[in-house]
XYZ file of C-alpha atoms in Angstrom:
745
model
C -29.532 -4.781 33.474
C -28.340 -1.229 32.784
C -25.320 -0.693 30.561
C -22.342 -0.144 32.886
C -19.183 1.561 31.671
C -16.070 0.522 33.584
C -13.614 3.409 33.408
C -12.541 6.585 35.135
C -14.832 9.600 34.923
C -12.319 11.759 33.049
C -11.353 9.268 30.350
C -11.838 10.797 26.889
C -12.608 7.353 25.457
C -15.495 7.049 27.910
C -16.878 10.364 26.666
C -17.444 8.819 23.214
C -19.990 6.324 24.564
C -21.555 8.773 27.021
C -22.112 11.489 24.388
C -23.441 8.928 21.875
C -25.798 7.671 24.593
C -27.130 11.208 25.134
C -27.952 11.560 21.427
C -29.390 8.045 21.206
C -31.433 8.091 24.407
C -29.713 5.086 26.008
C -28.911 4.970 29.722
C -25.250 4.202 30.399
C -23.982 4.169 33.990
C -20.405 4.574 35.153
C -19.081 1.801 37.399
C -19.006 2.974 41.003
C -15.653 3.646 42.726
C -13.628 2.750 39.646
C -9.927 3.379 40.264
C -7.583 3.242 37.278
C -4.614 0.960 37.869
C -6.515 -0.972 40.542
C -10.047 -1.770 39.343
C -8.834 -2.694 35.847
C -6.390 -5.272 37.243
C -8.927 -7.305 39.215
C -9.817 -10.839 38.067
C -13.385 -9.647 37.396
C -12.219 -6.911 35.049
C -9.671 -9.118 33.294
C -12.449 -11.582 32.458
C -14.113 -8.762 30.535
C -10.886 -7.554 28.877
C -7.828 -9.777 29.356
C -5.344 -6.987 28.629
C -6.879 -4.657 31.219
C -7.619 -1.716 28.940
C -10.455 0.722 29.644
C -13.216 1.407 28.902
C -15.276 -1.800 29.003
C -19.058 -1.776 28.614
C -20.821 -4.430 30.665
C -24.102 -5.523 29.057
C -26.684 -8.215 29.783
C -25.280 -10.136 26.810
C -21.637 -9.852 27.836
C -18.839 -7.247 27.865
C -17.578 -5.103 24.988
C -14.184 -3.407 24.953
C -12.489 -0.892 22.584
C -14.001 2.578 22.889
C -15.084 3.014 19.253
C -16.806 -0.380 19.300
C -18.666 0.628 22.475
C -19.774 3.936 20.933
C -21.007 2.138 17.805
C -22.871 -0.427 19.929
C -24.653 2.289 21.923
C -25.512 4.182 18.729
C -27.032 1.031 17.171
C -29.674 0.906 19.917
C -31.738 3.420 17.950
C -32.958 2.140 14.544
C -31.841 4.385 11.659
C -29.917 6.547 14.106
C -28.972 9.834 12.376
C -25.566 9.536 14.049
C -24.849 6.936 11.330
C -25.804 9.401 8.577
C -28.677 9.404 6.137
C -27.164 7.540 3.174
C -24.736 4.801 2.264
C -22.022 7.276 1.293
C -22.522 9.269 4.511
C -22.141 6.060 6.510
C -18.933 5.301 4.633
C -17.592 8.775 5.329
C -18.547 8.539 9.011
C -16.595 5.284 9.322
C -13.737 6.842 7.365
C -13.386 9.733 9.807
C -13.801 7.470 12.850
C -10.819 5.432 11.682
C -8.901 8.575 10.728
C -9.544 10.004 14.204
C -8.204 6.803 15.793
C -5.252 5.993 13.544
C -4.013 9.441 12.530
C -5.127 11.789 15.331
C -5.490 9.762 18.532
C -2.508 7.462 17.915
C -0.148 10.387 17.373
C -1.522 12.410 20.299
C -1.016 9.376 22.556
C 2.540 8.839 21.248
C 3.213 12.447 22.268
C 1.302 12.242 25.561
C 2.297 8.895 27.115
C 6.019 9.608 27.568
C 5.119 12.901 29.254
C 3.141 11.124 31.964
C 5.703 8.361 32.452
C 3.798 5.618 30.602
C 6.558 5.217 28.018
C 10.256 6.031 27.703
C 10.598 9.619 26.529
C 12.763 9.754 23.419
C 12.940 13.334 22.148
C 12.407 13.495 18.388
C 15.422 13.927 16.144
C 14.851 15.819 12.899
C 17.111 14.516 10.159
C 17.212 17.272 7.560
C 19.078 20.334 6.460
C 18.634 23.552 8.442
C 17.288 25.498 5.483
C 14.687 22.941 4.449
C 11.243 24.515 4.430
C 9.755 21.233 5.643
C 12.031 21.405 8.627
C 10.707 24.855 9.449
C 7.265 23.327 9.945
C 8.461 21.129 12.778
C 10.825 23.687 14.289
C 8.240 26.445 14.385
C 5.545 24.060 15.689
C 7.948 23.037 18.473
C 7.867 26.619 19.742
C 4.201 26.221 20.560
C 2.352 23.958 22.943
C -0.913 24.105 20.988
C -2.234 24.770 17.524
C -3.381 28.243 16.603
C -5.826 28.369 13.780
C -6.863 31.702 12.364
C -9.666 32.308 9.978
C -8.959 34.583 7.021
C -10.437 38.032 7.615
C -13.185 39.261 5.310
C -13.360 35.926 3.551
C -15.751 36.129 0.560
C -16.935 33.033 -1.253
C -17.223 34.989 -4.469
C -20.947 34.748 -5.131
C -23.833 35.954 -3.044
C -25.661 32.621 -3.189
C -22.990 31.180 -0.924
C -23.244 33.720 1.879
C -24.642 32.613 5.266
C -27.691 34.779 4.709
C -28.447 33.045 1.448
C -27.786 29.551 2.811
C -30.364 30.167 5.528
C -32.920 30.523 2.778
C -31.661 27.557 0.714
C -29.163 25.253 2.453
C -27.722 23.907 -0.817
C -27.127 27.346 -2.279
C -29.251 27.020 -5.403
C -30.991 29.960 -7.079
C -33.659 31.351 -7.402
C -35.216 31.880 -3.969
C -38.470 33.758 -3.465
C -38.466 35.736 -0.244
C -41.934 36.208 1.212
C -43.286 37.697 4.432
C -43.916 34.144 5.622
C -40.482 32.812 4.676
C -38.460 31.856 1.613
C -39.308 29.367 -1.133
C -36.705 27.758 -3.365
C -36.818 25.698 -6.593
C -37.869 27.682 -9.653
C -40.750 25.429 -10.593
C -42.204 25.703 -7.088
C -42.090 29.495 -7.291
C -43.842 29.660 -10.649
C -46.184 26.716 -10.333
C -50.003 26.900 -10.152
C -52.898 25.290 -11.955
C -55.404 22.449 -11.890
C -56.274 19.454 -14.056
C -57.804 15.855 -14.001
C -57.268 12.036 -14.639
C -58.727 8.550 -15.323
C -56.420 5.780 -16.602
C -52.782 5.473 -15.510
C -50.545 3.834 -18.102
C -47.647 2.194 -16.248
C -46.455 -0.977 -14.594
C -47.941 -1.936 -11.231
C -44.650 -1.721 -9.357
C -43.489 1.668 -10.594
C -42.708 4.005 -7.680
C -43.702 7.036 -9.799
C -47.146 5.508 -10.270
C -47.457 5.153 -6.501
C -47.358 8.945 -6.138
C -50.607 9.362 -8.099
C -52.285 6.300 -6.612
C -51.574 7.302 -3.012
C -52.618 10.896 -3.705
C -55.844 9.542 -5.250
C -56.565 7.530 -2.099
C -56.230 10.651 0.070
C -58.228 12.768 -2.385
C -61.036 10.299 -3.131
C -60.433 10.147 -6.878
C -60.705 6.901 -8.796
C -57.618 6.171 -10.872
C -57.382 2.923 -12.818
C -54.280 1.176 -14.063
C -54.222 0.409 -17.795
C -54.970 -3.268 -18.383
C -52.184 -5.622 -19.537
C -49.570 -2.877 -19.541
C -46.117 -4.321 -20.321
C -43.114 -2.112 -19.813
C -40.890 -2.022 -22.872
C -43.776 -3.019 -25.148
C -46.882 -1.003 -24.296
C -44.949 2.239 -23.943
C -43.549 1.874 -27.457
C -46.882 1.603 -29.288
C -48.091 4.427 -31.575
C -51.027 5.023 -29.211
C -48.741 5.542 -26.199
C -46.259 7.678 -28.141
C -49.083 10.050 -29.066
C -49.605 10.625 -25.311
C -45.861 10.932 -24.545
C -43.557 11.054 -27.566
C -40.467 9.946 -25.579
C -42.183 6.826 -24.202
C -41.695 7.538 -20.500
C -44.108 6.238 -17.871
C -46.407 6.975 -16.176
C -48.934 8.765 -18.375
C -52.360 9.722 -17.076
C -55.099 9.535 -19.725
C -57.967 11.975 -19.079
C -61.086 13.065 -20.983
C -59.305 16.328 -21.705
C -56.045 14.737 -22.886
C -52.940 12.973 -21.490
C -50.585 14.179 -18.758
C -47.053 12.854 -18.279
C -44.342 13.403 -15.622
C -45.205 11.705 -12.335
C -45.168 14.814 -10.106
C -47.490 16.656 -12.519
C -49.885 13.681 -12.477
C -49.874 13.565 -8.663
C -50.579 17.310 -8.483
C -53.375 16.965 -10.998
C -55.047 14.194 -8.978
C -54.658 16.189 -5.761
C -56.302 19.252 -7.351
C -59.561 17.376 -7.872
C -60.505 18.112 -4.280
C -60.976 21.820 -3.571
C -58.795 23.064 -0.691
C -57.149 19.637 -0.513
C -55.136 19.471 2.746
C -52.421 17.669 0.760
C -51.626 21.176 -0.589
C -51.343 22.641 2.914
C -53.474 25.198 4.717
C -51.852 28.445 3.561
C -50.036 29.971 0.656
C -46.641 29.590 2.330
C -47.341 25.959 3.158
C -48.246 25.362 -0.471
C -44.971 27.003 -1.506
C -42.996 24.802 0.882
C -44.819 21.677 -0.311
C -43.848 22.481 -3.876
C -40.328 23.281 -2.755
C -39.837 19.855 -1.187
C -41.500 18.088 -4.110
C -38.872 19.571 -6.395
C -36.102 18.874 -3.872
C -37.229 15.225 -3.710
C -37.060 15.008 -7.477
C -33.878 16.931 -8.223
C -31.703 16.103 -5.231
C -32.999 12.751 -3.939
C -34.596 10.890 -6.817
C -32.024 11.945 -9.406
C -29.127 10.666 -7.293
C -30.890 7.430 -6.371
C -31.551 6.792 -10.066
C -27.922 7.498 -10.927
C -27.010 4.807 -8.408
C -29.793 2.418 -9.451
C -29.821 2.468 -13.262
C -26.316 1.050 -13.805
C -27.219 -1.856 -11.539
C -30.129 -2.919 -13.731
C -28.260 -2.427 -16.988
C -29.908 0.864 -17.936
C -26.597 2.732 -17.769
C -22.909 1.893 -17.734
C -21.984 0.555 -14.294
C -18.744 1.957 -12.935
C -17.788 -0.180 -9.931
C -15.864 1.464 -7.107
C -12.109 1.578 -7.752
C -9.580 0.750 -5.047
C -6.365 2.736 -5.369
C -3.476 0.738 -3.887
C -0.900 -1.883 -4.751
C -2.093 -5.427 -5.388
C -0.144 -6.948 -2.474
C -1.209 -4.496 0.231
C -2.762 -6.366 3.176
C -5.108 -3.433 3.816
C -6.480 -3.891 0.296
C -7.177 -7.544 1.051
C -9.681 -6.514 3.748
C -11.945 -4.836 1.208
C -11.471 -7.426 -1.536
C -12.329 -10.326 0.787
C -15.321 -8.435 2.235
C -16.456 -7.758 -1.354
C -16.272 -11.494 -2.141
C -18.520 -12.322 0.820
C -20.888 -9.429 0.068
C -21.164 -9.917 -3.689
C -19.919 -6.417 -4.541
C -17.645 -5.726 -7.493
C -14.548 -3.724 -6.572
C -11.834 -3.036 -9.132
C -8.167 -2.263 -8.478
C -6.793 0.889 -10.091
C -4.746 0.033 -13.156
C -0.949 0.503 -13.129
C -0.896 1.757 -9.534
C 2.683 2.353 -8.363
C 3.248 2.939 -4.667
C 5.309 6.058 -4.009
C 4.342 7.509 -7.388
C 0.601 7.132 -7.964
C -0.256 8.126 -4.392
C 1.666 11.386 -4.730
C -0.200 12.704 -7.756
C -2.524 15.725 -7.397
C -5.461 13.482 -8.354
C -4.741 11.046 -5.531
C -4.086 13.791 -2.977
C -7.530 15.233 -3.707
C -8.960 11.902 -2.549
C -6.664 11.606 0.503
C -4.533 14.664 1.284
C -1.960 12.698 3.308
C -1.346 10.222 0.483
C -2.119 7.028 2.404
C -3.430 3.937 0.664
C -5.889 2.412 0.091
C -8.523 4.861 -1.143
C -11.860 3.703 -2.557
C -13.141 5.890 -5.373
C -16.951 5.740 -5.591
C -19.535 7.519 -7.699
C -20.374 9.593 -4.602
C -16.803 10.489 -3.699
C -13.682 8.893 -2.187
C -13.306 7.003 1.093
C -9.982 6.387 2.832
C -8.872 4.299 5.869
C -8.931 0.570 5.159
C -11.352 -0.464 7.924
C -13.822 2.234 6.880
C -13.626 1.042 3.272
C -14.230 -2.583 4.328
C -17.228 -1.521 6.423
C -18.611 0.559 3.546
C -18.399 -2.369 1.110
C -19.953 -4.718 3.675
C -22.885 -2.327 4.164
C -23.896 -2.701 0.518
C -25.708 -5.909 1.441
C -28.685 -5.311 3.776
C -28.443 -7.323 7.007
C -25.045 -8.624 5.919
C -24.070 -11.576 8.174
C -20.539 -10.159 8.210
C -21.983 -7.658 10.741
C -23.422 -10.451 12.941
C -26.962 -11.494 13.716
C -27.698 -9.404 16.816
C -26.889 -6.149 18.546
C -24.354 -7.759 20.888
C -22.653 -9.599 18.004
C -22.310 -6.317 16.145
C -20.737 -4.765 19.244
C -18.277 -7.652 19.560
C -17.383 -7.476 15.863
C -16.512 -3.795 16.241
C -14.596 -4.626 19.418
C -12.338 -7.153 17.641
C -11.894 -4.881 14.614
C -10.478 -2.211 16.913
C -8.397 -4.793 18.799
C -6.989 -6.046 15.476
C -6.000 -2.475 14.553
C -4.747 -1.091 17.859
C -3.182 -4.167 19.506
C -2.167 -6.461 16.612
C -1.583 -4.308 13.516
C 0.014 -1.352 15.307
C 2.630 -3.536 17.011
C 3.369 -5.623 13.912
C 3.946 -2.375 11.984
C 6.202 -1.014 14.732
C 8.272 -4.189 14.342
C 8.090 -4.222 10.529
C 8.702 -0.624 9.420
C 12.256 -0.232 10.781
C 13.190 -3.529 9.124
C 12.263 -2.182 5.685
C 13.939 1.174 6.266
C 10.727 3.169 6.783
C 11.716 4.101 10.353
C 14.905 4.276 12.389
C 15.794 0.844 13.789
C 16.030 1.080 17.594
C 16.382 -2.274 19.394
C 14.503 -1.099 22.537
C 11.610 0.128 20.435
C 11.476 -3.193 18.598
C 11.644 -5.081 21.873
C 8.724 -3.028 23.220
C 6.706 -3.684 20.060
C 7.325 -7.441 20.210
C 6.434 -7.549 23.906
C 3.183 -5.649 23.284
C 2.395 -7.917 20.327
C 2.938 -11.049 22.430
C 0.665 -9.619 25.087
C -2.071 -9.054 22.496
C -1.554 -12.465 20.886
C -1.818 -14.043 24.330
C -5.212 -12.415 24.886
C -6.338 -13.430 21.395
C -5.096 -16.972 21.970
C -7.154 -17.233 25.158
C -10.300 -16.093 23.338
C -9.746 -18.500 20.445
C -9.189 -21.442 22.785
C -12.968 -21.793 22.964
C -14.031 -20.038 19.739
C -13.543 -21.000 16.100
C -14.310 -17.469 14.939
C -13.941 -14.165 16.750
C -17.709 -13.659 17.000
C -20.496 -16.208 16.592
C -20.245 -19.326 14.468
C -19.349 -17.958 11.038
C -16.913 -15.558 9.384
C -17.560 -11.884 10.167
C -15.871 -8.656 9.178
C -13.826 -8.919 12.390
C -12.269 -12.179 11.113
C -11.448 -10.597 7.756
C -9.674 -7.609 9.313
C -7.933 -9.652 12.019
C -6.616 -12.188 9.500
C -5.358 -9.504 7.117
C -3.566 -7.753 9.985
C -1.971 -11.039 11.098
C -1.024 -11.848 7.487
C 1.918 -9.427 7.371
C 3.339 -10.860 10.591
C 2.999 -14.478 9.474
C 4.652 -14.024 6.077
C 7.523 -11.717 7.082
C 8.189 -11.635 10.843
C 6.590 -14.348 12.985
C 8.391 -17.646 12.481
C 6.981 -20.994 13.580
C 9.010 -20.851 16.783
C 7.440 -17.453 17.543
C 3.822 -18.418 16.861
C 4.089 -21.848 18.513
C 3.481 -20.060 21.793
C -0.003 -19.189 20.507
C -1.412 -22.457 19.077
C -5.031 -21.263 18.906
C -3.989 -18.166 16.958
C -2.068 -20.426 14.569
C -5.081 -22.699 14.060
C -7.354 -19.708 13.540
C -5.063 -18.023 11.000
C -4.602 -21.120 8.844
C -8.337 -21.840 9.021
C -9.135 -18.349 7.780
C -6.608 -18.097 4.949
C -7.867 -21.398 3.559
C -11.499 -20.270 3.366
C -12.443 -20.068 -0.362
C -13.116 -16.309 -0.354
C -9.860 -15.628 1.492
C -7.849 -17.972 -0.721
C -9.210 -16.350 -3.874
C -7.646 -13.050 -2.797
C -4.584 -14.180 -0.798
C -3.563 -17.241 -2.804
C -1.250 -19.749 -1.112
C 0.077 -18.359 2.166
C 3.410 -19.569 3.557
C 4.818 -18.724 6.968
C 8.234 -17.088 7.030
C 11.191 -19.228 8.106
C 13.220 -16.223 9.263
C 12.544 -12.740 10.592
C 12.880 -10.016 7.982
C 16.475 -8.767 8.404
C 17.412 -5.285 9.540
C 18.714 -3.139 6.640
C 22.493 -3.121 6.497
C 24.115 0.112 7.575
C 27.320 -0.747 5.660
C 28.410 2.029 3.341
C 29.150 1.181 -0.287
C 32.851 0.736 -0.934
C 34.727 3.528 -2.673
C 36.710 2.847 -5.845
C 40.384 2.523 -5.218
C 42.409 5.493 -6.483
C 44.718 4.482 -9.286
C 48.427 4.952 -8.716
C 50.295 7.363 -10.961
C 51.977 5.439 -13.822
C 55.761 5.322 -14.094
C 57.159 5.923 -17.587
C 59.396 2.867 -17.608
C 56.446 0.566 -16.826
C 54.277 1.817 -19.706
C 54.765 -1.244 -21.992
C 54.010 -3.627 -19.138
C 50.939 -1.621 -18.141
C 49.613 -1.556 -21.707
C 50.014 -5.318 -21.928
C 48.258 -5.728 -18.607
C 45.397 -3.498 -19.789
C 44.974 -5.597 -22.917
C 44.957 -8.768 -20.824
C 42.382 -7.291 -18.417
C 40.219 -6.100 -21.312
C 39.974 -9.661 -22.591
C 38.444 -10.837 -19.284
C 34.624 -10.902 -18.976
C 33.249 -7.963 -16.916
C 31.005 -8.591 -13.914
C 28.826 -5.540 -14.574
C 29.017 -1.961 -15.729
C 28.267 -0.535 -12.294
C 30.464 -2.893 -10.290
C 33.272 -1.206 -8.381
C 36.526 -2.616 -7.100
C 36.542 -3.046 -3.331
C 39.208 -1.363 -1.296
C 41.777 -3.605 0.319
C 40.590 -4.350 3.858
C 42.232 -2.129 6.432
C 43.639 -3.732 9.559
C 41.073 -3.665 12.365
C 42.170 -1.417 15.240
C 42.968 -3.231 18.457
C 40.558 -3.013 21.357
C 42.161 -0.984 24.191
C 41.454 -3.914 26.522
C 43.788 -6.073 24.426
C 46.600 -3.631 25.218
C 46.275 -4.064 29.002
C 49.007 -5.960 30.872
C 48.406 -9.741 30.912
C 46.165 -11.020 33.715
C 46.531 -14.215 35.690
C 42.758 -14.742 35.301
C 41.889 -16.570 32.104
C 38.258 -15.658 31.474
C 37.493 -18.704 29.320
C 38.734 -21.028 32.055
C 36.318 -19.457 34.524
C 33.438 -19.745 32.058
C 34.222 -23.432 31.507
C 34.357 -24.049 35.251
C 30.993 -22.290 35.698
C 29.369 -24.276 32.910
C 30.727 -27.678 33.894
C 30.029 -27.550 37.645
C 26.852 -29.566 38.212
C 27.090 -30.213 41.983
C 28.722 -28.715 45.075
C 28.595 -25.372 43.273
C 29.629 -23.293 46.268
C 32.640 -25.525 47.039
C 33.773 -25.950 43.435
C 32.686 -23.055 41.222
C 32.506 -20.224 43.767
C 35.791 -21.206 45.413
C 37.334 -21.537 41.946
C 36.135 -18.072 40.993
C 37.795 -16.405 43.963
C 40.977 -18.417 43.406
C 41.102 -17.225 39.781
C 39.911 -13.639 40.310
C 42.527 -10.980 39.505
C 41.490 -7.628 41.065
C 44.215 -5.829 39.104
C 43.202 -7.152 35.690
C 39.418 -7.300 36.230
C 36.709 -5.455 38.140
C 33.287 -6.488 39.484
C 30.152 -4.342 39.215
C 26.631 -4.467 40.659
C 23.815 -3.035 38.554
C 20.232 -2.195 39.499
C 17.499 -1.381 36.962
C 16.312 2.222 37.418
C 12.674 1.663 36.475
C 11.616 -1.444 38.369
C 8.151 0.015 38.985
C 7.483 -0.504 35.264
C 8.160 -4.253 35.478
C 4.521 -5.259 35.935
C 4.377 -8.111 33.390
C 6.688 -11.084 33.927
C 7.351 -12.071 30.315
C 7.924 -8.446 29.301
C 10.481 -8.091 32.091
C 12.228 -11.313 31.077
C 12.296 -10.205 27.447
C 13.801 -6.900 28.537
C 16.665 -8.688 30.294
C 17.106 -11.113 27.423
C 17.407 -8.231 24.969
C 20.051 -6.595 27.150
C 22.162 -9.751 27.201
C 21.779 -10.147 23.463
C 23.050 -6.621 22.852
C 26.006 -7.246 25.191
C 27.331 -9.840 22.747
C 29.981 -7.317 21.619
C 31.611 -7.712 25.072
C 31.623 -11.512 25.232
C 35.435 -11.709 24.970
C 35.873 -9.326 27.903
C 32.968 -9.942 30.299
C 30.905 -12.358 32.350
C 27.521 -11.469 33.798
C 24.586 -12.670 35.900
C 21.151 -11.039 35.725
C 18.504 -11.863 38.348
C 14.776 -11.149 38.020
C 13.506 -11.041 41.598
C 10.031 -11.330 43.093
C 6.991 -13.605 43.016
C 4.574 -10.743 42.230
C 4.924 -7.532 40.218
C 6.596 -5.169 40.104
C 9.683 -7.352 39.570
C 13.212 -6.199 40.425
C 16.118 -6.625 38.021
C 19.611 -6.767 39.500
C 22.880 -7.881 38.008
C 26.549 -8.696 38.582
C 29.183 -8.095 35.891
C 32.860 -8.973 35.593
C 34.727 -6.671 33.162
C 38.322 -6.660 31.937
C 40.057 -3.592 33.345
C 39.254 -1.315 36.259
C 36.365 0.576 34.643
C 33.347 -0.364 32.594
C 34.806 -0.504 29.056
C 34.026 2.639 27.099
C 33.064 0.795 23.924
C 30.329 -1.011 25.865
C 28.962 2.275 27.205
C 29.012 3.715 23.684
C 27.438 0.783 21.874
C 24.971 -0.746 24.345
C 22.275 1.808 25.209
C 20.858 -0.482 27.971
C 23.787 0.484 30.203
C 22.197 3.846 30.993
C 19.007 2.131 32.200
C 20.911 0.753 35.226
C 22.656 2.229 38.252
C 26.216 0.846 38.402
C 28.323 0.379 41.534
C 31.828 -1.040 41.663
C 32.245 -3.973 44.066
C 34.607 -3.513 46.998
C 35.864 -7.064 47.629
C 37.476 -5.889 50.866
C 33.898 -5.634 52.153
C 32.926 -9.191 53.126
C 29.195 -8.470 52.727
C 29.708 -7.311 49.136
C 31.945 -10.287 48.417
C 29.271 -12.664 49.768
C 26.656 -10.915 47.624
C 28.812 -11.610 44.552
C 28.960 -15.300 45.497
C 25.172 -15.473 45.990
C 24.505 -13.873 42.602
C 26.865 -16.216 40.767
C 25.253 -19.163 42.550
C 21.630 -17.980 41.915
C 20.973 -18.331 45.630
C 17.288 -18.375 46.528
C 15.775 -16.594 48.302
C 17.969 -13.702 47.263
C 17.886 -10.836 49.738
C 14.695 -12.289 51.181
C 12.776 -12.667 47.891
C 12.086 -15.462 45.430
C 13.859 -15.598 42.071
C 11.587 -15.390 39.037
C 14.542 -16.182 36.769
C 18.330 -15.968 36.516
C 20.191 -15.418 33.261
C 23.898 -15.844 32.606
C 26.131 -14.041 30.112
C 29.245 -16.045 29.353
């Protein structure tokens, strides 16, 4: 079966897989007649991705969603694909920039883009700063433009000629000297100067020494017999007086010849190769010989030297400096790497005395990550940032690590759930969490949207875990580590038992994971929060009360009082006396003429009527209703076409009623969610004290502007009957089924 990509043709996330497929040589087909908003809502599509996001790659082994996971899966079809780099550190940096592109670039572009195409409520940004702040100028000037203009400095000079483009064409790493010949350049000084010939017999070295292999393989090609010294023991034989006469620093290998010894492995290999006149191992021309020597030196100075710097500390021949993770000890993104390191058997140390907000703003830290985000992993080869990239890098230290699965499709699914954990779980938990710790402005509608999106994601995760112990396969993988760490913040600070009870399989999964030995070693005992982290108080600190001017005749009394007060224990040096509470201003509605309608009596009648509702409650309402003291209002939600998910719509209405609590003394309301299929309609009826919608409600409850409001004309019998039907929750209402009815009383 061909790989089929289900998505629209112009989706930039689809381009990732298609371009990777071109480089890799894999055939990926686009699903025929795919229509966004239709094809991705079919039962067939939702079986592949239960939240309906595109793209999805359909494979013979099952579907894969999340665009980065799909691109990685396609790239993995080619063994040692250069798209994954040519070294461990390059792989780490590739993963670093993939995550950076997703979390820092794509996420912010989408936050800018979606409201402009109607996929989110457009809230223009508000810049809280002084007008003369140079950091404000950045945003204000950027707002004048619709794109980013980048200019290159004119006549830019690196400073030295060996860094010019012309020079780098001759030697891509910019080293000198370079010999320019009619046939092309040669770099590496030894290659330029080298010539000669020599010979060999006995090779003094261990049998498994890679430097010995150079001479032995060259001897096989050349037809020269080279013997290994008998009973050679590294650490003993190379310290004897006989050996030290051949190489006074005791390094192996040494080639013993009739004409004398030769040391240094490349010199020995050249010597053996020279035994055959015009040996093709030296090339077929002078320039080829020069290039052969060039790459021999490159292999020694740039490849071998760096591999040895990595290798020697790991066998105790040099001080081993394990990678250092710069972040606070309780950061859940740090836990990803530390747990992965436990499973992989890699030593990772935490930076000493790291202080968030201080250490990550130092010049040293900003050289490792210029935007100051944590964590950053400092390695011998350079730094890596973005927590998922760091966890992948650490996991890659173990060849064929089971944390990456046992097959190509498992690897694809692991990457899929890593991206899901980041984009659907972590992003929404953080959108809920940050305003509650004062790191973002607290906006109830934004929080409601985040919670709704989180519940949607948890629902999809719960469905998957209903038949799976782990996210992929039958053992812990990197996907489980990252998913659990992303859920961790929610469980300990936001998601109470009543919240997570809706997702029993997610609960079971989370507690299973955090009690695994390698998880528990890092996380310790995990306890679920009993209350949602509170919103920071906006209350201003009280001002000290101004002392009254003393009267001369009261001086003795005041002095005595001061002495008495001085003898009392003080509560604290910084404690201030609270001002006397000022009388609360009356609500304008309390100043209206008395009404014959007692609102609480109507609410009691509504609540206590269990049968004959029309005859008892509705009749009672119209008997009590005072059109001079109260007014009735219909409201219709302006954006019903957005109400495509039932529980999100119900949450939206529930949030509105919760925020209307400030009007409970002056209002009664009914909110109906109408329809058996999406999009659902939201309509309401409200009874307010007075003849207009109270101004304080319009000022304080932002939901009011999301509805169209129309005052009820009770002289119109059809409008009056509509009021009765809405109070009664009559079904069908206006020809449609009721999904739910909520009452504010």
